[in-house]
Amino acid sequence: MERIRPTKHADFIVRHAAPFNGGPPLAALVDSPITPEELFYVRNHAPVPEIDATAFRLSVGGLVERSLELSLDDLKREFEFRRVEATLQCAGNRRDELIAVREIPGEVPWGAEAIGNARWGGVALRDVLAAAGVSDDAKHAAFVGRDRAQKGSQTFPFGGSIPIEKANDSDVLLAYEMNGKPLPATHGYPLRVVVPGYIGARSVKWVSEIRVQATPSDNYYQRKSYKLFPPTVSAETVDWDHGLMLGEVGPTAVLCRIDGGVPAKAGPVGLAGYAMGAGGTEVDGVEVSIDGGAIWHPAKLGSGEHGTWYLWRIVVELTAGEHEIIVRVHGSGSHQPDHAATGWNFKGYMNTAWHRTLLQVDSRT
Ligand code: MTE
């Protein structure tokens, strides 16, 4: 097993030991709007590369006027430091609800813990692109990481791309800090991309190459994986040239904690969770039903902004018996299916359905 575990919380749930994939216990996620590193989920497709930060260079090329080779010191010296609070969420977050509909072999069986919100520090991607001078025919910024994934007999780096308009947003970072400290090895040391509002896969870790190009990245993780297919398509029938290349995250709202644990005790019970708008847009409200969707109650929203999650809380009055608790989000473009079955796909991505929890409530005596 890789030496990652020691930096993580004792109760971290390891979903896959090598490469390391895991996340925090769900209830701990809502303790604080900023996720401490020890609770921040890890999604790796390959072993963490060992990188000598002093020898590290970022190359910027493709459809640019001048190619660049930048050391970490160059980045720090030549570009303005920016801090951005942003939530990263894996496209496979909440896959377990899709697996409950129909099996999804070969993918990490995430619960709702593949999400975290951090303060990232670094330089704006657009400042670096501006220094290179992006050509008019540029349409995508493609990133290549230093890790080496293996598929059959082939090894290749992780990579992906974002449209050039997104790359020019001031909050897309080349980050070398996470929560005020140097980026930890497992989260991309010494440099990673942070793309707020996009699936985590586009926030390429250990990024060493940026290519500006007319087409999306042809990396496996852009051209094949992280694509959305209809429920009728399977691993056997898939045509990888079809399917939707994933970009923006979908809307989501999740119940993470039931105060006092389960089974709950009849009476007032505090519920808490997180919510995020489609593409990271602001959340207008979160609603909770304790009777399977007949009546909806507005939750109290914590603070948030474009690109971040919002934590929410509510106290509900529960009677003894079994309750279906449902949570949903309101925000622009945040339409959610009411059941996970509607969005089933064989890779198990983008479960944006209303979040349902069956809760047993015991009488107080
Ligand atoms: N970058 C590289 N180089 N290799 C990877 O395996 N995983 C991606 C993304 N960047 C990955 C990567 C995926 S799928 C996600 S969800 C996020 O990193 C997870 O970031 P984290 O591990 O810092 O939480």
Tab-separated table of C-alpha atoms and ligand atoms in Angstrom:
chain	number	residue	atom	x	y	z
A	1	MET	CA	0.000	0.000	0.000
A	2	GLU	CA	1.203	3.516	-0.753
A	3	ARG	CA	2.328	5.742	2.123
A	4	ILE	CA	-0.752	7.956	2.023
A	5	ARG	CA	-2.789	6.578	4.840
A	6	PRO	CA	-0.743	8.250	7.615
A	7	THR	CA	-1.840	11.727	6.462
A	8	LYS	CA	-5.499	10.728	6.566
A	9	HIS	CA	-8.011	10.483	9.398
A	10	ALA	CA	-8.042	7.224	11.397
A	11	ASP	CA	-11.623	6.554	10.206
A	12	PHE	CA	-10.901	7.275	6.528
A	13	ILE	CA	-12.789	4.722	4.407
A	14	VAL	CA	-10.350	3.033	2.034
A	15	ARG	CA	-12.273	2.053	-1.090
A	16	HIS	CA	-9.213	0.760	-2.940
A	17	ALA	CA	-5.756	0.291	-1.436
A	18	ALA	CA	-3.519	0.514	-4.524
A	19	PRO	CA	-3.838	2.901	-6.197
A	20	PHE	CA	-5.156	4.562	-3.072
A	21	ASN	CA	-8.793	5.675	-3.200
A	22	GLY	CA	-10.829	6.666	-0.191
A	23	GLY	CA	-12.883	9.239	1.581
A	24	PRO	CA	-14.016	10.393	5.005
A	25	PRO	CA	-16.890	9.053	7.085
A	26	LEU	CA	-19.868	11.010	5.746
A	27	ALA	CA	-20.858	12.505	9.100
A	28	ALA	CA	-17.385	14.079	9.534
A	29	LEU	CA	-17.650	15.916	6.202
A	30	VAL	CA	-20.136	18.441	7.551
A	31	ASP	CA	-18.116	19.382	10.646
A	32	SER	CA	-16.623	22.335	8.801
A	33	PRO	CA	-17.212	24.141	5.481
A	34	ILE	CA	-13.486	23.810	4.748
A	35	THR	CA	-12.503	20.154	4.549
A	36	PRO	CA	-9.234	19.502	6.375
A	37	GLU	CA	-6.692	17.570	4.337
A	38	GLU	CA	-7.032	14.512	6.590
A	39	LEU	CA	-10.710	14.248	5.593
A	40	PHE	CA	-10.359	15.187	1.914
A	41	TYR	CA	-11.213	12.300	-0.416
A	42	VAL	CA	-8.532	10.850	-2.677
A	43	ARG	CA	-9.158	9.652	-6.222
A	44	ASN	CA	-6.068	8.169	-7.874
A	45	HIS	CA	-5.892	6.124	-11.061
A	46	ALA	CA	-2.211	5.286	-10.591
A	47	PRO	CA	0.465	5.344	-7.889
A	48	VAL	CA	1.413	8.790	-6.581
A	49	PRO	CA	4.509	9.901	-8.543
A	50	GLU	CA	7.601	11.012	-6.641
A	51	ILE	CA	8.517	14.459	-7.900
A	52	ASP	CA	11.588	16.520	-7.073
A	53	ALA	CA	10.047	19.987	-6.800
A	54	THR	CA	13.346	21.762	-7.497
A	55	ALA	CA	13.783	19.963	-10.825
A	56	PHE	CA	10.059	20.212	-11.663
A	57	ARG	CA	9.099	22.103	-14.817
A	58	LEU	CA	5.672	22.959	-16.237
A	59	SER	CA	5.650	23.137	-20.027
A	60	VAL	CA	3.055	25.198	-21.863
A	61	GLY	CA	2.752	24.663	-25.613
A	62	GLY	CA	0.483	23.939	-28.544
A	63	LEU	CA	-1.478	26.791	-30.120
A	64	VAL	CA	0.481	29.543	-28.384
A	65	GLU	CA	2.770	32.322	-29.567
A	66	ARG	CA	5.616	31.241	-27.243
A	67	SER	CA	6.125	27.905	-25.519
A	68	LEU	CA	7.034	28.198	-21.834
A	69	GLU	CA	9.073	26.060	-19.412
A	70	LEU	CA	8.343	27.202	-15.882
A	71	SER	CA	9.852	26.093	-12.598
A	72	LEU	CA	7.802	26.381	-9.423
A	73	ASP	CA	9.869	29.440	-8.490
A	74	ASP	CA	9.114	31.009	-11.902
A	75	LEU	CA	5.388	30.495	-11.288
A	76	LYS	CA	5.613	32.033	-7.830
A	77	ARG	CA	7.815	34.948	-8.940
A	78	GLU	CA	6.260	35.877	-12.262
A	79	PHE	CA	2.552	35.520	-11.570
A	80	GLU	CA	0.174	37.006	-9.028
A	81	PHE	CA	-0.738	34.699	-6.119
A	82	ARG	CA	-4.451	33.865	-5.980
A	83	ARG	CA	-6.537	32.047	-3.421
A	84	VAL	CA	-9.769	30.343	-4.451
A	85	GLU	CA	-12.196	28.361	-2.296
A	86	ALA	CA	-13.501	25.511	-4.408
A	87	THR	CA	-15.249	22.176	-3.998
A	88	LEU	CA	-13.920	19.162	-5.863
A	89	GLN	CA	-16.335	16.349	-6.510
A	90	CYS	CA	-15.676	13.090	-8.298
A	91	ALA	CA	-18.017	12.255	-11.181
A	92	GLY	CA	-18.488	8.912	-9.403
A	93	ASN	CA	-19.689	10.478	-6.149
A	94	ARG	CA	-22.884	8.731	-4.925
A	95	ARG	CA	-22.241	5.747	-7.225
A	96	ASP	CA	-23.485	3.375	-4.493
A	97	GLU	CA	-27.077	4.527	-5.132
A	98	LEU	CA	-26.685	3.628	-8.840
A	99	ILE	CA	-25.116	0.269	-7.899
A	100	ALA	CA	-28.216	-0.422	-5.782
A	101	VAL	CA	-30.259	-0.103	-8.999
A	102	ARG	CA	-27.996	-2.328	-11.108
A	103	GLU	CA	-24.411	-3.541	-10.627
A	104	ILE	CA	-21.484	-1.455	-11.885
A	105	PRO	CA	-18.426	-3.714	-11.879
A	106	GLY	CA	-14.884	-2.360	-11.947
A	107	GLU	CA	-15.585	1.126	-10.578
A	108	VAL	CA	-14.909	2.528	-7.097
A	109	PRO	CA	-18.158	2.048	-5.123
A	110	TRP	CA	-18.242	5.592	-3.698
A	111	GLY	CA	-20.890	6.643	-1.251
A	112	ALA	CA	-21.499	10.387	-1.032
A	113	GLU	CA	-18.034	11.102	0.414
A	114	ALA	CA	-16.100	11.722	-2.831
A	115	ILE	CA	-16.333	15.479	-2.353
A	116	GLY	CA	-14.434	18.113	-0.392
A	117	ASN	CA	-14.058	21.863	-0.185
A	118	ALA	CA	-10.659	23.515	0.219
A	119	ARG	CA	-8.888	26.863	-0.033
A	120	TRP	CA	-6.511	26.464	-2.947
A	121	GLY	CA	-3.572	28.783	-3.497
A	122	GLY	CA	-1.552	29.279	-6.670
A	123	VAL	CA	-1.690	31.224	-9.898
A	124	ALA	CA	-4.528	31.716	-12.350
A	125	LEU	CA	-4.277	29.409	-15.348
A	126	ARG	CA	-5.375	32.323	-17.518
A	127	ASP	CA	-2.384	34.435	-16.426
A	128	VAL	CA	-0.018	31.655	-17.509
A	129	LEU	CA	-1.904	31.199	-20.789
A	130	ALA	CA	-1.760	34.955	-21.384
A	131	ALA	CA	2.041	34.881	-20.902
A	132	ALA	CA	2.227	32.185	-23.591
A	133	GLY	CA	-0.153	34.092	-25.904
A	134	VAL	CA	-3.071	31.872	-26.896
A	135	SER	CA	-3.840	31.690	-30.658
A	136	ASP	CA	-7.292	32.602	-31.953
A	137	ASP	CA	-7.982	29.029	-33.132
A	138	ALA	CA	-7.453	27.587	-29.628
A	139	LYS	CA	-10.534	25.816	-28.261
A	140	HIS	CA	-9.295	23.660	-25.358
A	141	ALA	CA	-6.621	23.647	-22.665
A	142	ALA	CA	-5.349	20.087	-22.153
A	143	PHE	CA	-3.450	18.956	-19.050
A	144	VAL	CA	-1.087	16.036	-18.560
A	145	GLY	CA	-0.137	14.642	-15.148
A	146	ARG	CA	3.089	12.902	-14.131
A	147	ASP	CA	1.448	9.714	-12.833
A	148	ARG	CA	1.387	6.620	-15.071
A	149	ALA	CA	-1.854	4.662	-15.319
A	150	GLN	CA	-1.878	1.117	-16.630
A	151	LYS	CA	-4.475	-0.445	-18.924
A	152	GLY	CA	-3.535	-3.934	-20.128
A	153	SER	CA	0.042	-3.751	-21.404
A	154	GLN	CA	-0.022	0.029	-21.874
A	155	THR	CA	1.029	2.724	-19.434
A	156	PHE	CA	0.184	6.368	-19.975
A	157	PRO	CA	-0.260	9.569	-17.971
A	158	PHE	CA	-3.581	10.793	-16.588
A	159	GLY	CA	-4.903	13.794	-18.513
A	160	GLY	CA	-7.943	15.781	-19.506
A	161	SER	CA	-9.028	19.120	-20.895
A	162	ILE	CA	-11.410	22.025	-20.436
A	163	PRO	CA	-12.815	24.456	-22.992
A	164	ILE	CA	-10.670	27.563	-23.439
A	165	GLU	CA	-13.488	29.855	-22.192
A	166	LYS	CA	-13.445	27.958	-18.892
A	167	ALA	CA	-9.642	28.066	-18.796
A	168	ASN	CA	-9.930	31.850	-18.984
A	169	ASP	CA	-12.093	32.077	-15.835
A	170	SER	CA	-10.081	33.807	-13.118
A	171	ASP	CA	-10.899	31.078	-10.566
A	172	VAL	CA	-9.292	28.204	-12.509
A	173	LEU	CA	-5.972	27.690	-10.744
A	174	LEU	CA	-2.626	26.058	-11.076
A	175	ALA	CA	-2.484	25.378	-7.369
A	176	TYR	CA	0.521	24.662	-5.178
A	177	GLU	CA	-1.242	25.183	-1.843
A	178	MET	CA	-4.179	23.460	-0.176
A	179	ASN	CA	-5.672	25.049	2.939
A	180	GLY	CA	-2.643	27.305	3.339
A	181	LYS	CA	-0.029	24.538	3.201
A	182	PRO	CA	2.011	23.076	0.320
A	183	LEU	CA	-0.115	20.670	-1.702
A	184	PRO	CA	0.168	17.172	-0.151
A	185	ALA	CA	1.722	14.489	-2.393
A	186	THR	CA	-1.525	12.593	-2.777
A	187	HIS	CA	-3.414	15.732	-3.854
A	188	GLY	CA	-0.939	16.640	-6.601
A	189	TYR	CA	2.318	18.011	-5.169
A	190	PRO	CA	3.924	20.114	-6.413
A	191	LEU	CA	1.256	21.466	-8.804
A	192	ARG	CA	-2.316	20.655	-9.779
A	193	VAL	CA	-5.122	22.181	-11.772
A	194	VAL	CA	-8.252	23.235	-9.853
A	195	VAL	CA	-11.340	23.697	-12.019
A	196	PRO	CA	-14.247	24.878	-9.838
A	197	GLY	CA	-17.659	23.609	-10.949
A	198	TYR	CA	-16.226	20.807	-13.101
A	199	ILE	CA	-15.958	17.102	-12.311
A	200	GLY	CA	-12.833	16.341	-10.279
A	201	ALA	CA	-11.224	14.490	-13.196
A	202	ARG	CA	-10.481	17.790	-14.956
A	203	SER	CA	-8.497	19.038	-11.945
A	204	VAL	CA	-5.382	17.188	-13.073
A	205	LYS	CA	-2.895	16.482	-10.288
A	206	TRP	CA	0.922	16.500	-10.666
A	207	VAL	CA	0.345	18.581	-13.813
A	208	SER	CA	3.530	18.993	-15.840
A	209	GLU	CA	2.220	19.877	-19.278
A	210	ILE	CA	-0.438	22.214	-20.635
A	211	ARG	CA	-1.236	22.055	-24.336
A	212	VAL	CA	-3.533	24.542	-25.968
A	213	GLN	CA	-5.337	22.863	-28.837
A	214	ALA	CA	-8.276	22.922	-31.243
A	215	THR	CA	-9.770	19.647	-29.958
A	216	PRO	CA	-10.356	18.143	-26.497
A	217	SER	CA	-7.571	16.065	-24.955
A	218	ASP	CA	-7.241	12.637	-26.562
A	219	ASN	CA	-6.152	11.182	-23.208
A	220	TYR	CA	-8.018	7.991	-22.230
A	221	TYR	CA	-9.653	9.806	-19.289
A	222	GLN	CA	-11.187	12.422	-21.592
A	223	ARG	CA	-11.821	10.457	-24.790
A	224	LYS	CA	-13.185	7.276	-23.182
A	225	SER	CA	-13.544	7.358	-19.435
A	226	TYR	CA	-15.565	10.142	-17.783
A	227	LYS	CA	-18.162	10.047	-20.546
A	228	LEU	CA	-21.874	9.668	-19.914
A	229	PHE	CA	-23.880	7.036	-21.806
A	230	PRO	CA	-27.590	6.174	-21.772
A	231	PRO	CA	-28.793	3.300	-19.522
A	232	THR	CA	-29.077	0.987	-22.533
A	233	VAL	CA	-25.311	1.090	-23.208
A	234	SER	CA	-23.060	-1.440	-21.439
A	235	ALA	CA	-19.309	-2.105	-21.238
A	236	GLU	CA	-19.821	-4.719	-23.974
A	237	THR	CA	-21.803	-2.529	-26.390
A	238	VAL	CA	-20.163	0.856	-25.810
A	239	ASP	CA	-18.877	2.897	-28.741
A	240	TRP	CA	-16.410	5.277	-27.085
A	241	ASP	CA	-16.722	7.788	-29.914
A	242	HIS	CA	-20.209	8.506	-28.642
A	243	GLY	CA	-21.300	9.577	-25.172
A	244	LEU	CA	-21.120	12.940	-23.498
A	245	MET	CA	-17.705	14.173	-22.369
A	246	LEU	CA	-18.309	15.265	-18.806
A	247	GLY	CA	-17.499	18.794	-17.752
A	248	GLU	CA	-19.700	20.662	-15.295
A	249	VAL	CA	-20.850	18.868	-12.150
A	250	GLY	CA	-24.534	18.136	-11.725
A	251	PRO	CA	-26.704	19.492	-8.915
A	252	THR	CA	-26.655	17.524	-5.697
A	253	ALA	CA	-27.818	17.596	-2.076
A	254	VAL	CA	-26.959	14.913	0.445
A	255	LEU	CA	-27.889	14.028	4.021
A	256	CYS	CA	-24.599	13.345	5.818
A	257	ARG	CA	-25.384	13.370	9.520
A	258	ILE	CA	-28.280	12.444	11.776
A	259	ASP	CA	-27.574	13.943	15.195
A	260	GLY	CA	-27.480	11.230	17.844
A	261	GLY	CA	-26.828	8.546	15.170
A	262	VAL	CA	-29.075	5.703	14.024
A	263	PRO	CA	-31.575	4.437	14.896
A	264	ALA	CA	-32.814	7.921	15.786
A	265	LYS	CA	-34.933	8.657	18.847
A	266	ALA	CA	-38.424	10.115	18.398
A	267	GLY	CA	-38.636	13.875	18.931
A	268	PRO	CA	-36.622	16.746	17.467
A	269	VAL	CA	-33.622	15.457	15.472
A	270	GLY	CA	-30.948	17.571	13.762
A	271	LEU	CA	-30.038	16.652	10.196
A	272	ALA	CA	-27.046	18.059	8.292
A	273	GLY	CA	-25.545	17.745	4.858
A	274	TYR	CA	-24.082	19.463	1.812
A	275	ALA	CA	-25.499	20.781	-1.454
A	276	MET	CA	-24.024	22.030	-4.677
A	277	GLY	CA	-25.575	23.724	-7.679
A	278	ALA	CA	-25.282	22.580	-11.312
A	279	GLY	CA	-21.841	23.598	-12.612
A	280	GLY	CA	-21.031	24.970	-9.167
A	281	THR	CA	-23.636	27.745	-9.427
A	282	GLU	CA	-25.060	29.290	-6.273
A	283	VAL	CA	-27.548	27.242	-4.269
A	284	ASP	CA	-30.849	29.012	-3.613
A	285	GLY	CA	-32.228	26.486	-1.140
A	286	VAL	CA	-32.246	22.934	0.163
A	287	GLU	CA	-35.482	21.146	1.006
A	288	VAL	CA	-35.966	18.118	3.209
A	289	SER	CA	-38.906	15.747	3.373
A	290	ILE	CA	-39.356	13.304	6.259
A	291	ASP	CA	-42.420	11.613	4.796
A	292	GLY	CA	-41.175	10.331	1.445
A	293	GLY	CA	-41.804	13.540	-0.471
A	294	ALA	CA	-45.308	14.620	0.570
A	295	ILE	CA	-44.234	17.736	2.492
A	296	TRP	CA	-40.972	19.665	2.017
A	297	HIS	CA	-39.250	21.765	4.700
A	298	PRO	CA	-36.634	24.439	3.912
A	299	ALA	CA	-33.247	23.786	5.529
A	300	LYS	CA	-31.000	26.503	6.932
A	301	LEU	CA	-28.179	27.130	4.478
A	302	GLY	CA	-24.620	27.924	5.489
A	303	SER	CA	-22.553	30.292	3.396
A	304	GLY	CA	-21.232	29.380	-0.012
A	305	GLU	CA	-20.394	30.918	-3.350
A	306	HIS	CA	-19.957	30.053	-7.002
A	307	GLY	CA	-17.758	26.939	-7.161
A	308	THR	CA	-18.289	25.820	-3.564
A	309	TRP	CA	-20.700	23.590	-1.736
A	310	TYR	CA	-23.159	24.884	0.857
A	311	LEU	CA	-23.608	23.058	4.141
A	312	TRP	CA	-27.178	22.892	5.434
A	313	ARG	CA	-28.940	22.016	8.691
A	314	ILE	CA	-32.480	21.406	9.808
A	315	VAL	CA	-34.219	20.130	12.940
A	316	VAL	CA	-37.168	17.872	12.178
A	317	GLU	CA	-39.763	16.357	14.467
A	318	LEU	CA	-39.694	12.582	14.036
A	319	THR	CA	-42.239	10.074	15.269
A	320	ALA	CA	-41.403	6.427	15.991
A	321	GLY	CA	-41.372	4.176	12.933
A	322	GLU	CA	-39.595	4.094	9.578
A	323	HIS	CA	-39.154	7.347	7.668
A	324	GLU	CA	-37.828	8.044	4.213
A	325	ILE	CA	-35.796	11.255	4.427
A	326	ILE	CA	-35.355	12.952	1.044
A	327	VAL	CA	-33.121	15.916	0.285
A	328	ARG	CA	-33.147	18.106	-2.831
A	329	VAL	CA	-31.489	21.341	-3.954
A	330	HIS	CA	-32.763	24.496	-5.618
A	331	GLY	CA	-30.656	26.650	-7.873
A	332	SER	CA	-30.450	27.754	-11.474
A	333	GLY	CA	-30.552	24.747	-13.825
A	334	SER	CA	-30.574	22.404	-10.851
A	335	HIS	CA	-33.163	19.908	-12.034
A	336	GLN	CA	-32.759	16.557	-10.283
A	337	PRO	CA	-34.396	13.210	-11.076
A	338	ASP	CA	-36.427	11.965	-8.119
A	339	HIS	CA	-34.911	8.450	-8.296
A	340	ALA	CA	-31.359	7.300	-9.005
A	341	ALA	CA	-32.679	4.671	-11.444
A	342	THR	CA	-33.439	7.397	-14.013
A	343	GLY	CA	-29.769	8.297	-14.359
A	344	TRP	CA	-28.222	4.826	-14.244
A	345	ASN	CA	-25.228	4.480	-16.579
A	346	PHE	CA	-22.691	1.666	-16.806
A	347	LYS	CA	-19.762	3.814	-15.572
A	348	GLY	CA	-21.800	5.106	-12.645
A	349	TYR	CA	-21.264	8.828	-13.135
A	350	MET	CA	-23.239	11.948	-12.237
A	351	ASN	CA	-25.830	10.655	-9.841
A	352	THR	CA	-27.814	13.845	-9.291
A	353	ALA	CA	-31.001	12.240	-7.969
A	354	TRP	CA	-32.815	13.328	-4.818
A	355	HIS	CA	-30.915	11.776	-1.922
A	356	ARG	CA	-32.999	9.210	-0.048
A	357	THR	CA	-32.237	7.720	3.384
A	358	LEU	CA	-34.387	5.149	5.139
A	359	LEU	CA	-34.330	6.011	8.833
A	360	GLN	CA	-35.546	3.863	11.690
A	361	VAL	CA	-36.842	5.974	14.574
A	362	ASP	CA	-37.332	4.370	17.988
A	363	SER	CA	-39.703	5.698	20.615
A	364	ARG	CA	-38.036	7.527	23.514
A	365	THR	CA	-39.015	4.995	26.179
B	1	MTE	N1	-4.914	13.756	-11.746
B	1	MTE	C1	-4.020	12.788	-11.975
B	1	MTE	N2	-2.827	13.132	-12.477
B	1	MTE	N3	-4.307	11.488	-11.731
B	1	MTE	C2	-5.546	11.096	-11.243
B	1	MTE	O1	-5.764	9.909	-11.012
B	1	MTE	N4	-7.776	11.827	-10.557
B	1	MTE	C3	-8.785	12.827	-10.891
B	1	MTE	C4	-8.326	14.232	-10.498
B	1	MTE	N5	-6.991	14.456	-10.993
B	1	MTE	C5	-6.511	12.107	-11.008
B	1	MTE	C6	-6.133	13.458	-11.248
B	1	MTE	C7	-10.075	12.604	-10.286
B	1	MTE	S1	-11.060	11.460	-11.056
B	1	MTE	C8	-10.530	13.331	-9.235
B	1	MTE	S2	-12.107	13.143	-8.657
B	1	MTE	C9	-9.672	14.303	-8.548
B	1	MTE	O2	-8.347	14.332	-9.100
B	1	MTE	C10	-9.545	13.953	-7.094
B	1	MTE	O3	-8.702	14.866	-6.454
B	1	MTE	P1	-8.199	14.538	-4.988
B	1	MTE	O4	-7.608	13.157	-4.986
B	1	MTE	O5	-7.206	15.606	-4.663
B	1	MTE	O6	-9.414	14.617	-4.095
